[in-house]
Coordinates of C-alpha atoms and ligand atoms in Angstrom, one line a residue:
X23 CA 43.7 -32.5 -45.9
X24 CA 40.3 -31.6 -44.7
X25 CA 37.0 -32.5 -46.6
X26 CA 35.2 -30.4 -49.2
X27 CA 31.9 -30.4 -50.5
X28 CA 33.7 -31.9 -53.5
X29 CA 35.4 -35.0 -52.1
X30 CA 31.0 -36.1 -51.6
X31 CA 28.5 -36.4 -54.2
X32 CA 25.0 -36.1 -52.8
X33 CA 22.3 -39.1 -53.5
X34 CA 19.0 -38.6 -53.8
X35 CA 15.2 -40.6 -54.1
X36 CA 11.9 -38.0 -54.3
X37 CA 8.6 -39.5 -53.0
X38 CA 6.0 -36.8 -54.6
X39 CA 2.7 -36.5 -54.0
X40 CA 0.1 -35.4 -56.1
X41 CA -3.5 -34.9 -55.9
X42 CA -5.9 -36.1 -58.7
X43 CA -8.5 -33.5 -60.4
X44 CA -10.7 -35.9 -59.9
X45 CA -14.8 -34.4 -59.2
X46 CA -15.5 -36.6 -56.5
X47 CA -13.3 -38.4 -53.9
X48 CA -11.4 -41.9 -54.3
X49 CA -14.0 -44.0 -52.1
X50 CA -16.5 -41.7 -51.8
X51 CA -19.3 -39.8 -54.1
X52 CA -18.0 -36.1 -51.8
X53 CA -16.7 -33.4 -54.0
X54 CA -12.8 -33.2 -54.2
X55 CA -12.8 -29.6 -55.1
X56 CA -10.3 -27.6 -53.3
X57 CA -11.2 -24.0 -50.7
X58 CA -14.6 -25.3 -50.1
X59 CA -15.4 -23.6 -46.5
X60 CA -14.3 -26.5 -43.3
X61 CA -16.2 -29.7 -43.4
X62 CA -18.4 -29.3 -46.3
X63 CA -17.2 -32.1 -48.7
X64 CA -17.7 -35.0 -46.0
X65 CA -20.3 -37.6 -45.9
X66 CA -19.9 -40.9 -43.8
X67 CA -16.9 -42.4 -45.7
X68 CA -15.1 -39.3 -45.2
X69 CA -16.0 -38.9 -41.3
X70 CA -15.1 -42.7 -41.2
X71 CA -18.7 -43.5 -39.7
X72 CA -19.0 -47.2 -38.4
X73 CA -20.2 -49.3 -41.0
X74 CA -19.2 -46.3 -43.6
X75 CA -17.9 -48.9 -46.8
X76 CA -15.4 -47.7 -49.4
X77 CA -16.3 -47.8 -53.0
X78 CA -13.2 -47.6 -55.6
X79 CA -13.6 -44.3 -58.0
X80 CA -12.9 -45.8 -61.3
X81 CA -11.5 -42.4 -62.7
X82 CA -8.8 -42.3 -60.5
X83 CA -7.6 -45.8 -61.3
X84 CA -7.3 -44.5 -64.9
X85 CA -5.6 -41.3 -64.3
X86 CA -2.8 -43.3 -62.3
X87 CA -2.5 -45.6 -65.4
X88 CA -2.1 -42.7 -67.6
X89 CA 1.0 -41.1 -65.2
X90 CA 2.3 -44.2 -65.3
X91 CA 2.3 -44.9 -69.2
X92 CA 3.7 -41.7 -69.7
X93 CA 6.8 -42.5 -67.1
X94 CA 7.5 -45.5 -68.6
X95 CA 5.8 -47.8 -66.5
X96 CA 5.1 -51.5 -65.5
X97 CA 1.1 -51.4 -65.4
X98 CA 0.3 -53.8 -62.2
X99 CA -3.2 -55.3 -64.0
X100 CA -3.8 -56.5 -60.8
X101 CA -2.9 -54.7 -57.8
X102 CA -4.7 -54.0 -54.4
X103 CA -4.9 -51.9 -51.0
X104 CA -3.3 -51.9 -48.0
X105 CA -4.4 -50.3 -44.8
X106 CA -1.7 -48.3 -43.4
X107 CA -2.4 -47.5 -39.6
X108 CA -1.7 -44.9 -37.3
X109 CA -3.4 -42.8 -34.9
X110 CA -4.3 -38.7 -35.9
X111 CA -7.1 -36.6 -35.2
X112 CA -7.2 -35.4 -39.2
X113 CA -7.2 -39.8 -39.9
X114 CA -10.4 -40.2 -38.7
X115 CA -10.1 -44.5 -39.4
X116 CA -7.0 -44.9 -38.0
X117 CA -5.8 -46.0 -41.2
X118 CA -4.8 -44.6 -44.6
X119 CA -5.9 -46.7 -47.4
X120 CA -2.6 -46.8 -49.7
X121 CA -0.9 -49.6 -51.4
X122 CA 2.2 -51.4 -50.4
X123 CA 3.8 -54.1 -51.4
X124 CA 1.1 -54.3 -55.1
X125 CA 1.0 -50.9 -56.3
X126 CA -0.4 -50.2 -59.1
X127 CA 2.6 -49.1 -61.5
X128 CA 6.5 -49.8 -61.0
X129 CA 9.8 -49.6 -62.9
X130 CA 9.4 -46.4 -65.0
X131 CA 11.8 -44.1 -65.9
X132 CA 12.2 -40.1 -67.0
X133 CA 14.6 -38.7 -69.1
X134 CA 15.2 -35.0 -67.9
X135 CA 17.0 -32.4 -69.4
X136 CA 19.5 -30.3 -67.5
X137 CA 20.7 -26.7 -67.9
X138 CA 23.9 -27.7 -69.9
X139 CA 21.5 -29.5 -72.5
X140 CA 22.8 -32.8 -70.9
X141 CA 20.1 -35.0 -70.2
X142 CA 19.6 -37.9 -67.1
X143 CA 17.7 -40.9 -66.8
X144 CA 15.9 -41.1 -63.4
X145 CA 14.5 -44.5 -62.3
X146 CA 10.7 -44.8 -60.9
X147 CA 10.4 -47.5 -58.8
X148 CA 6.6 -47.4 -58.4
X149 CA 3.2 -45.1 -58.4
X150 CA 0.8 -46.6 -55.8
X151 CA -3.0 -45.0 -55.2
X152 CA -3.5 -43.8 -51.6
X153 CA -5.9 -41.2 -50.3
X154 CA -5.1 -37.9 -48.5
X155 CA -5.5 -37.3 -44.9
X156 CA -7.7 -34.5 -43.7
X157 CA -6.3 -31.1 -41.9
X158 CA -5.8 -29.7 -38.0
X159 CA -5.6 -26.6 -38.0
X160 CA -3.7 -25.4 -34.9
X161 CA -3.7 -21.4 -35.0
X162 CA -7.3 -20.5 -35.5
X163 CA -8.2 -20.9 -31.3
X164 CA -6.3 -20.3 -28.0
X165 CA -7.8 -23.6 -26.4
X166 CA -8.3 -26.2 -29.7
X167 CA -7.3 -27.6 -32.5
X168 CA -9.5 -27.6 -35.1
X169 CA -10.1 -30.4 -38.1
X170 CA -11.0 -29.8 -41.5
X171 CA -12.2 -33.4 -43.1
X172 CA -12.9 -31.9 -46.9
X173 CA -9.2 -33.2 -47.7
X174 CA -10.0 -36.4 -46.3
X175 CA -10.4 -38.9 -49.0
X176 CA -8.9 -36.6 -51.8
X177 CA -7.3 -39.4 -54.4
X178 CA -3.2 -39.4 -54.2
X179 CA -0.6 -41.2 -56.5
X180 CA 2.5 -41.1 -54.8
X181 CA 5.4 -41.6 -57.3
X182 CA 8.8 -42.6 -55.9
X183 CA 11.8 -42.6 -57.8
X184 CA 15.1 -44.8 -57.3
X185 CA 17.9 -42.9 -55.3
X186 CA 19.0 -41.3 -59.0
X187 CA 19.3 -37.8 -58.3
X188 CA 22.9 -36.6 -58.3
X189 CA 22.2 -32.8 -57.7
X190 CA 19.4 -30.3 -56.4
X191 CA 18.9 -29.3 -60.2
X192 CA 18.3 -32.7 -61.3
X193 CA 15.5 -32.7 -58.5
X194 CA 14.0 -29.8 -59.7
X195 CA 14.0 -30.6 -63.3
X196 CA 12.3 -34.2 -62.6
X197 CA 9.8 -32.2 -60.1
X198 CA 8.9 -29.7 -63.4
X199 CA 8.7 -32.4 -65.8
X200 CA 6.6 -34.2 -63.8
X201 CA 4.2 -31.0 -63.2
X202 CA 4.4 -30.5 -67.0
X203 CA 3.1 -34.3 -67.8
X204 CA 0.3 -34.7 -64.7
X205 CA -1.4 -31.1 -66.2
X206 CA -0.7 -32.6 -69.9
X207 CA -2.8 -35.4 -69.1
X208 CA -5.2 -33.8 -67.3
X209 CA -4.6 -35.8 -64.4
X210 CA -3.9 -32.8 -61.8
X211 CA -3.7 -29.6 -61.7
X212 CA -0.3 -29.9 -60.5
X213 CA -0.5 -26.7 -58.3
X214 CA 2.5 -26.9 -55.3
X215 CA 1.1 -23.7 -53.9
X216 CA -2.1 -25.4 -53.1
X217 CA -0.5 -28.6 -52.3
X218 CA -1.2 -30.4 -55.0
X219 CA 2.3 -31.6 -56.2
X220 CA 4.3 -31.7 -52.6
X221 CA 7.2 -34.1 -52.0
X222 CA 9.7 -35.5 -49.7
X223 CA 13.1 -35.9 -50.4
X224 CA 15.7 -38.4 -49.5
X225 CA 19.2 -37.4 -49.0
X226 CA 22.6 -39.0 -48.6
X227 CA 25.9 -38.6 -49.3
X228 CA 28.7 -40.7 -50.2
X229 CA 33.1 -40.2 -50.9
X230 CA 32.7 -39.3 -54.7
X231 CA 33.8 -42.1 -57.0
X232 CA 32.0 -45.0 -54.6
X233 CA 29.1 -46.7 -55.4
X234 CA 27.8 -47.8 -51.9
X235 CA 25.1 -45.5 -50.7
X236 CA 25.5 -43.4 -47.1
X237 CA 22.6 -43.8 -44.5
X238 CA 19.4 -41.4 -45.6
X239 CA 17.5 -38.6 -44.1
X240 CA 13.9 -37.9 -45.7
X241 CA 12.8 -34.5 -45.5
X242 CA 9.2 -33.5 -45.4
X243 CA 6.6 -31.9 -47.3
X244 CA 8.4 -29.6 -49.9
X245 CA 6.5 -27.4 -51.3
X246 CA 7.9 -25.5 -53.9
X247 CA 10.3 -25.8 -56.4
X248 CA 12.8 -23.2 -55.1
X249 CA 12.1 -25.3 -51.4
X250 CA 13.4 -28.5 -52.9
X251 CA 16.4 -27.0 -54.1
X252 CA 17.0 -25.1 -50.8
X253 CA 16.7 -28.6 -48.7
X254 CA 18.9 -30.4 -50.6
X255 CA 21.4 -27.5 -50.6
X256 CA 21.3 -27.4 -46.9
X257 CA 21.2 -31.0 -46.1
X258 CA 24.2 -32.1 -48.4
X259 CA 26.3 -29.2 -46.7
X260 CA 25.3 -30.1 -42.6
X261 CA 25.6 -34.2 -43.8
X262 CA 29.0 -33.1 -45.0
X263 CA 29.6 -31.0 -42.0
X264 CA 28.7 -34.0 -39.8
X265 CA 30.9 -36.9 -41.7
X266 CA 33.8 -34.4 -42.0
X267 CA 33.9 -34.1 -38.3
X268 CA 34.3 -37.6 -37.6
X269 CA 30.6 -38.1 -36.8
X270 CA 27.9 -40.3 -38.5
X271 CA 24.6 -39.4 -40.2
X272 CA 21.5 -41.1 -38.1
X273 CA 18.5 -42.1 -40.5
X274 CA 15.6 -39.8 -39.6
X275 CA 12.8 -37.7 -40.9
X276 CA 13.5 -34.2 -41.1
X277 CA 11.2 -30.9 -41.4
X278 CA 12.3 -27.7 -43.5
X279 CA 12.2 -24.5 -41.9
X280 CA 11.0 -22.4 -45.1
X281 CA 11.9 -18.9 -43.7
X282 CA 15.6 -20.0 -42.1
X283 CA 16.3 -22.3 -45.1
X284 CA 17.1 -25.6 -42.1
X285 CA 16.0 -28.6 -41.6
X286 CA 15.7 -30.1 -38.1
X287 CA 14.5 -33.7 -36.9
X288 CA 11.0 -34.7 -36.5
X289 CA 12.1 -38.5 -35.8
X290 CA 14.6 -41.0 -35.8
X291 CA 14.3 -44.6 -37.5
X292 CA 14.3 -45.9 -33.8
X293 CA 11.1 -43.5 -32.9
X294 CA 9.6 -44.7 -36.4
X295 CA 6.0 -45.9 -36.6
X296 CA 5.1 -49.5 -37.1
X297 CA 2.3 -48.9 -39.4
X298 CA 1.3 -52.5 -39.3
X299 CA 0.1 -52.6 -43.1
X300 CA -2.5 -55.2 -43.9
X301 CA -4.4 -55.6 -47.6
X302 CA -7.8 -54.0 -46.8
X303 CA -10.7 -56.2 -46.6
X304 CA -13.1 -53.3 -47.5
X305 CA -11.9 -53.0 -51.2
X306 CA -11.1 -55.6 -53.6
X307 CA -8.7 -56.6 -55.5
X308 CA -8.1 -53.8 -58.5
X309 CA -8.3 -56.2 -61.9
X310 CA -7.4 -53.3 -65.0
X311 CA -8.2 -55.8 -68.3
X312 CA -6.6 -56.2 -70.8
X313 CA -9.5 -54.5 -73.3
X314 CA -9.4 -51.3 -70.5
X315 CA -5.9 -51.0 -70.3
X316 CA -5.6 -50.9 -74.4
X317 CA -8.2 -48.3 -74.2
X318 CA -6.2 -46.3 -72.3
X319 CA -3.4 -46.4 -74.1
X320 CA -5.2 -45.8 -77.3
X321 CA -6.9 -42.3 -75.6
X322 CA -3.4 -41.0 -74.3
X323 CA -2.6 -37.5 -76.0
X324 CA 0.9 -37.3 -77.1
X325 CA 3.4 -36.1 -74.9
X326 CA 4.7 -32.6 -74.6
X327 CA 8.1 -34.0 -75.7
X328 CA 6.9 -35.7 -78.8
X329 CA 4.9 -33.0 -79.3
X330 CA 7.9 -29.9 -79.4
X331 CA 10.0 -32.5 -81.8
X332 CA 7.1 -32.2 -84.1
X333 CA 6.6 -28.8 -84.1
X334 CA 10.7 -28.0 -84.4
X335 CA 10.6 -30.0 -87.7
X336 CA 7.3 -29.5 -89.1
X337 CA 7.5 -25.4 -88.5
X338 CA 11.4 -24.7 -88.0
X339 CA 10.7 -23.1 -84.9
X340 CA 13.1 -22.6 -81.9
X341 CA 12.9 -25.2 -79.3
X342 CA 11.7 -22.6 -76.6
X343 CA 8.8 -22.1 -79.0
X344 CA 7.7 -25.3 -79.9
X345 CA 7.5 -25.8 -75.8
X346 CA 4.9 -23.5 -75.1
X347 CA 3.0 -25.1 -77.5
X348 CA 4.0 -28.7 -76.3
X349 CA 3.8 -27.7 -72.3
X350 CA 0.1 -25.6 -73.3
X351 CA -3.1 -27.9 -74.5
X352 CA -4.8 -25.6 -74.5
X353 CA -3.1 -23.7 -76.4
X354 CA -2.3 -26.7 -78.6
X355 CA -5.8 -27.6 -79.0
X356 CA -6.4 -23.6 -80.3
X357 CA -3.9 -24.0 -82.5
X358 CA -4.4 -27.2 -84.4
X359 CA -8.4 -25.9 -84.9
X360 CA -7.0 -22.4 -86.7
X361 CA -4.1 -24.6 -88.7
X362 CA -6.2 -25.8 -91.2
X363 CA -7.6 -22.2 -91.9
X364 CA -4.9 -20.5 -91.9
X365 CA -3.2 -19.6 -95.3
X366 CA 0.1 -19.7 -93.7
X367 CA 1.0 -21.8 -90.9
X368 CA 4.3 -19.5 -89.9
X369 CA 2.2 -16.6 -90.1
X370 CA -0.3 -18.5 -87.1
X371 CA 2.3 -19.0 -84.7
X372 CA 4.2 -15.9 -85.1
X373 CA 0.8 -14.5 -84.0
X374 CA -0.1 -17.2 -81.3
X375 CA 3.7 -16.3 -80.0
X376 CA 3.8 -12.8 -80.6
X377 CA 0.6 -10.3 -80.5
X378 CA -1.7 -12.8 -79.4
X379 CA 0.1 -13.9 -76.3
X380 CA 0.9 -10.8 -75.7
X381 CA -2.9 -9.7 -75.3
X382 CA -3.8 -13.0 -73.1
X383 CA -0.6 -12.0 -70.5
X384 CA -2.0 -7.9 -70.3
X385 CA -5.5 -9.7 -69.8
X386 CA -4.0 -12.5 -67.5
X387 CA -6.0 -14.8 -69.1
X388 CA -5.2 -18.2 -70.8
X389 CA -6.0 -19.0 -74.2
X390 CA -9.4 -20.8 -73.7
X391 CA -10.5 -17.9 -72.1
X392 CA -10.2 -15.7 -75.0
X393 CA -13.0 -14.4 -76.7
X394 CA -11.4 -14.7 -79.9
X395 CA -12.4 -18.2 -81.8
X396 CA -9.1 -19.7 -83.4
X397 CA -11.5 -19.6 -86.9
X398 CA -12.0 -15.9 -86.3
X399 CA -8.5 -15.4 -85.5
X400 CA -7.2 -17.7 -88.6
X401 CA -9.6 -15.0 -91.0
X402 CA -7.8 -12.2 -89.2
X403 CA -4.5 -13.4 -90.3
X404 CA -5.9 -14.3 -93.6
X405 CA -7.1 -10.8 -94.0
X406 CA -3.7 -9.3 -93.1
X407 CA -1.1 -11.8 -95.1
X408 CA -3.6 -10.9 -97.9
X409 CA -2.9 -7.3 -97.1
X410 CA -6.7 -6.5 -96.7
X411 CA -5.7 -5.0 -93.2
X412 CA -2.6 -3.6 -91.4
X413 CA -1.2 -6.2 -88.6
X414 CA -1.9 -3.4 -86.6
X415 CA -5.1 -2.3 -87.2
X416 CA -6.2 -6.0 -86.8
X417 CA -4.3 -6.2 -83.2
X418 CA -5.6 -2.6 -82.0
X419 CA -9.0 -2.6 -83.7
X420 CA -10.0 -5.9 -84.9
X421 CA -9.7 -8.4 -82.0
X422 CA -10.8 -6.2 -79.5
X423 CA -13.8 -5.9 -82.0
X424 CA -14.4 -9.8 -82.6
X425 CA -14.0 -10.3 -78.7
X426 CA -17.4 -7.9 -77.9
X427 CA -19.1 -9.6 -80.3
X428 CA -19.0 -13.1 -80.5
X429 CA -20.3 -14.8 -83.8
X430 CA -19.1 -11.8 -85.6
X431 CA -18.3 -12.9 -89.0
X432 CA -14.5 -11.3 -89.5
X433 CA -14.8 -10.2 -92.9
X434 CA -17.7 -8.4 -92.3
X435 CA -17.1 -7.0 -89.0
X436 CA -13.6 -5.4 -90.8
X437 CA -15.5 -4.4 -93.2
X438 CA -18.3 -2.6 -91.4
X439 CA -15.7 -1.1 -88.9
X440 CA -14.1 0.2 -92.4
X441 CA -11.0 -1.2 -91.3
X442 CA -10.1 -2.8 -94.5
X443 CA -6.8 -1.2 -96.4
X444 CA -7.9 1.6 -98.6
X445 CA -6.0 0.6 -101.9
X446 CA -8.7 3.9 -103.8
X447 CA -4.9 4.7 -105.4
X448 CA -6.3 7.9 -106.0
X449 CA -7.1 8.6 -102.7
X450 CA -3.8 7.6 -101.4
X451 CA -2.1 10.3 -104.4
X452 CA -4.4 13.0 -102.9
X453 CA -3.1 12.4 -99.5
X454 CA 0.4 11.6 -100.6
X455 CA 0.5 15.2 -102.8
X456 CA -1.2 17.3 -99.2
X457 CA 2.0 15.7 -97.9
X458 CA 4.5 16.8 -100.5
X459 CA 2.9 20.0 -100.4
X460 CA 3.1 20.0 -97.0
X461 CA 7.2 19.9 -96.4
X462 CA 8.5 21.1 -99.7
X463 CA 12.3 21.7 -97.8
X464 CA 12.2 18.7 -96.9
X465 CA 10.9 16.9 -100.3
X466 CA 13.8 19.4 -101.7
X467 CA 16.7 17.9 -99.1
X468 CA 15.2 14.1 -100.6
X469 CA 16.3 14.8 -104.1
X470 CA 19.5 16.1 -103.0
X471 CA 20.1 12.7 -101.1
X472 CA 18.7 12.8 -97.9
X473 CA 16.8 10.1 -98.0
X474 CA 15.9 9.6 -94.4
X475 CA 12.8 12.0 -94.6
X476 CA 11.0 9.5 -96.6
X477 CA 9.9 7.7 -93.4
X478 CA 8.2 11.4 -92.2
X479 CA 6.4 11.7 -95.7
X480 CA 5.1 8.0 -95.5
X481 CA 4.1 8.7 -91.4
X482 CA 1.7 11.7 -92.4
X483 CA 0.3 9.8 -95.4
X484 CA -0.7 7.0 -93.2
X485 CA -2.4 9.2 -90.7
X486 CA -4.5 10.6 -93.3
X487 CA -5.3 7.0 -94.4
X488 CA -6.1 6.6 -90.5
X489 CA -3.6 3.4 -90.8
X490 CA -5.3 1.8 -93.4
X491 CA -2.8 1.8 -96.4
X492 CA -0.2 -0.9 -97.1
X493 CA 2.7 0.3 -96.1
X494 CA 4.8 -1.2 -98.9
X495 CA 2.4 0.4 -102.0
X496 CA 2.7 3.5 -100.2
X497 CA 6.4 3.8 -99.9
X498 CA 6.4 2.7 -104.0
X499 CA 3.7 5.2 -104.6
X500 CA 5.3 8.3 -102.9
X501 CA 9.0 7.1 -104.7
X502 CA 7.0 7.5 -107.9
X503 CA 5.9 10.9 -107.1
X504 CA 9.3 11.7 -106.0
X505 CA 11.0 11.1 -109.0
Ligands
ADP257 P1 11.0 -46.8 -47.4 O1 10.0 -47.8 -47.8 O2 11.7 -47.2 -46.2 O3 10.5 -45.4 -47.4 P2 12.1 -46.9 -50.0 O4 13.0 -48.0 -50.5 O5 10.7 -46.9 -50.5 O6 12.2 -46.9 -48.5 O7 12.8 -45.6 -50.4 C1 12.2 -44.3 -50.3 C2 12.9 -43.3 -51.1 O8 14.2 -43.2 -50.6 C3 13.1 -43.7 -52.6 O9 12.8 -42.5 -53.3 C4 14.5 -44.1 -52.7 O10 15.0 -43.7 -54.0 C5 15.2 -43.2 -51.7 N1 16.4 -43.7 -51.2 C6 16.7 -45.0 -50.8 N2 17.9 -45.1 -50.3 C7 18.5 -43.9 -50.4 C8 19.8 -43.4 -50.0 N3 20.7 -44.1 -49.5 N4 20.0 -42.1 -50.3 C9 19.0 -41.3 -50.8 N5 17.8 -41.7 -51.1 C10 17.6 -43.0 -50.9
MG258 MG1 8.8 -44.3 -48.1

């Protein structure tokens, strides 16, 4: 019988990469921000000038503690560099600082969750610090290649699970959970279109039902989500395709062609480089205390999945509610300042789900962008559960009014506006009878049962009240007048 795809399961171990939001760089005072113009965030650390001496950034040591609390982590309290050489025009040292064999965080783990609500436990085996490389850029001129240092020095944790990952989904759920808790933290900004979150994946294949692993092949600098999947796809199918035909898989390191969805060798274990690693005599020794370490701790937010548990049994909400909350601090942080205002706590995330996010997506903005303060917000929703104004009259009139003007008082500013609900009962019956007058068929084919007309009587009672009558007193009125 031939081989299938079934007969293998595929085996997998992700190394990901991702930059630090950190201001400045990890030895260096140069800016780390990204699309700065070529060569503009480089001083003599970054240009690797001779005598040019690292100095550790102490910020990025605490934002790799913070990942690494939050995966379950070992924290290495004392833990150092390595210099990892090789020769590259973007490498201007001839070494990356990284660590190696005394990283700074080991034997995590993550508990995904998978698409059939089955969840899996994926092993870290470490985090280490390193710093990014610089660029060459090799399509801009005919003749040269040209090298863009500002990326040179950038801080890196590099997180590298055990070879866990049964199936290109499980990849891409530990990728996005990972995305969600480096953003949650504020450690990155965890963007894999700017490079920010990139990562390599290791794939074998073994006969299902046996526990020894097959030889790997690493492929190179994913960047997307959809590109991970794609790799893995490709690569279990052609490792399959190779064993099934009698042949064996040779460890190498692959590329991925994005546009054909292939991969195709860059090296082979034989061609690998001996990188020679030796602890760094520039930097010393990294010694996190004991009083640091328990500050750390004591200043990490609670994570998004502790969060959305909270929220399902505090509010009764549905799980894919309570995550945009939990995967969202800033929406969060919007939210718990309104809570305490608020007369109804449903009432606040219906609106924070419903019309209110529905304003931020039309304005494609996020939610501490919005010129709507979550206290003037919470008196907005006061105002309507009280039934001082219609839900819609606050959406359409209100908050665009509060947004133009900035320390408005709510109240007031409805008030001024005249937006408030007219409950002059008197008013309403002079409307209500123009109405009446207005279609007296119709108000005959309501007594004789037809009872859908109601909803036109109530419609041109409300435009005369220019939409600001309860609609609930006015249907009771206008069934009073009816009678
Ligand atoms: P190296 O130091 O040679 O890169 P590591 O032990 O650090 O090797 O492993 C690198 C990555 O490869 C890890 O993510 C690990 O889980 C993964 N890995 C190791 N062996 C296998 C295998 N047989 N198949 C798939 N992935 C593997
Ligand atoms: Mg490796």
């Amino acid at each position: 019988m031939p081989l299938q795809n079934s007969n293998f399961e595929l085996v997998s171990g992700l190394e990901i990469h991702v930059q630090l939001n950190t201001n400045t760089k990890i030895f260096s005072a140069d800016s780390a921000a990204f699309g700065a113009s070529p060569n503009q965030n480089i001083s003599t650390v970054s240009l690797a000038l001779p005598g040019a001496l690292p100095k550790l950034n102490k910020e990025v040591v605490a934002k790799a503690v913070r990942i690494g609390l939050a995966l379950n982590c070992t924290i290495n309290q004392i833990n150092h560099f390595d210099r990892k050489n090789y020769f590259y025009a973007d490498l201007p040292k001839g070494y990356q600082i990284t660590q190696d064999n005394q990283p700074i965080c080991v034997n995590g783990f993550l508990e995904v969750e998978l698409s059939d609500g089955s969840t899996k436990k994926i092993g870290i085996n470490r985090i280490h610090l390193e710093e990014d490389a610089g660029k060459s850029i090799h399509d801009q001129d005919d003749q040269y290649s040209l090298v863009d240092l500002n990326r040179a020095g950038v801080p890196l944790i590099e997180i590298v699970t055990e070879p866990d990952i049964r199936s290109a989904e499980e990849a891409s759920a530990l990728l996005s959970e990972i995305r969600k808790l480096v953003r949650h933290l504020n450690v990155s900004d965890g963007n894999m279109e700017e490079g920010s979150l990139r990562c390599d994946a290791n794939i074998s294949i073994r006969p299902a039902g046996t526990t020894e692993f097959g030889t790997r092949c690493e492929v190179k600098n994913l960047n997307s989500m959809r590109n991970v999947r794609r790799a893995m796809d490709f690569e279990f199918g052609r490792q399959v395709e190779v064993i099934s035909n009698g042949g064996k898989i040779i460890q190498s390191t692959l590329n991925f062609d994005a546009e054909q969805g292939t991969t195709s060798p860059m090296r082979t274990k034989e061609e690998a480089n001996d990188y020679r690693y030796f602890s760094d005599p520039d930097l010393q020794p990294i010694h996190i205390s004991d009083s640091w370490l328990a500050e750390i701790k004591s200043a990490m937010p609670a994570l998004p999945n502790e969060i959305s548990k909270k929220m399902i049994a505090e509010f009764g909400i549905s799980k894919a509610d309570a995550a945009l909350f939990a995967e969202d601090l800033a929406l969060l942080t919007y939210f718990n300042v309104a809570l305490p205002l608020v007369n109804t706590k449903k009432s606040l995330i219906n609106w924070l789900i419903g019309p209110v996010r529905a304003i931020l997506n039309e304005k494609g903005i996020a939610i501490d962008a919005y010129n709507v303060k979550p206290t003037q917000l919470a008196t907005a929703i006061n105002l309507v559960d009280d039934k001082k104004i219609t839900q819609q009259i606050a959406i359409q009139q209100l908050l665009p009014a509060i947004e133009t003007k900035a320390d408005a008082n709510v109240a007031d500013l409805a008030q001024a506006l005249n937006l408030l609900i007219t409950d002059n009962g008197d008013e309403l019956g002079t409307f209500i009878d123009e109405v009446l007058n207005k279609y007296p068929q119709q108000v005959e084919a309501y007594k004789k049962g037809k009872k859908g007309v109601l909803g036109l009587f109530v419609g041109d009672v409300m435009k005369l009240a220019k939409g600001k009558a309860d609609a609930k007193k006015l249907n009771e009125l206008i069934l009073e007048k009816l009678k």
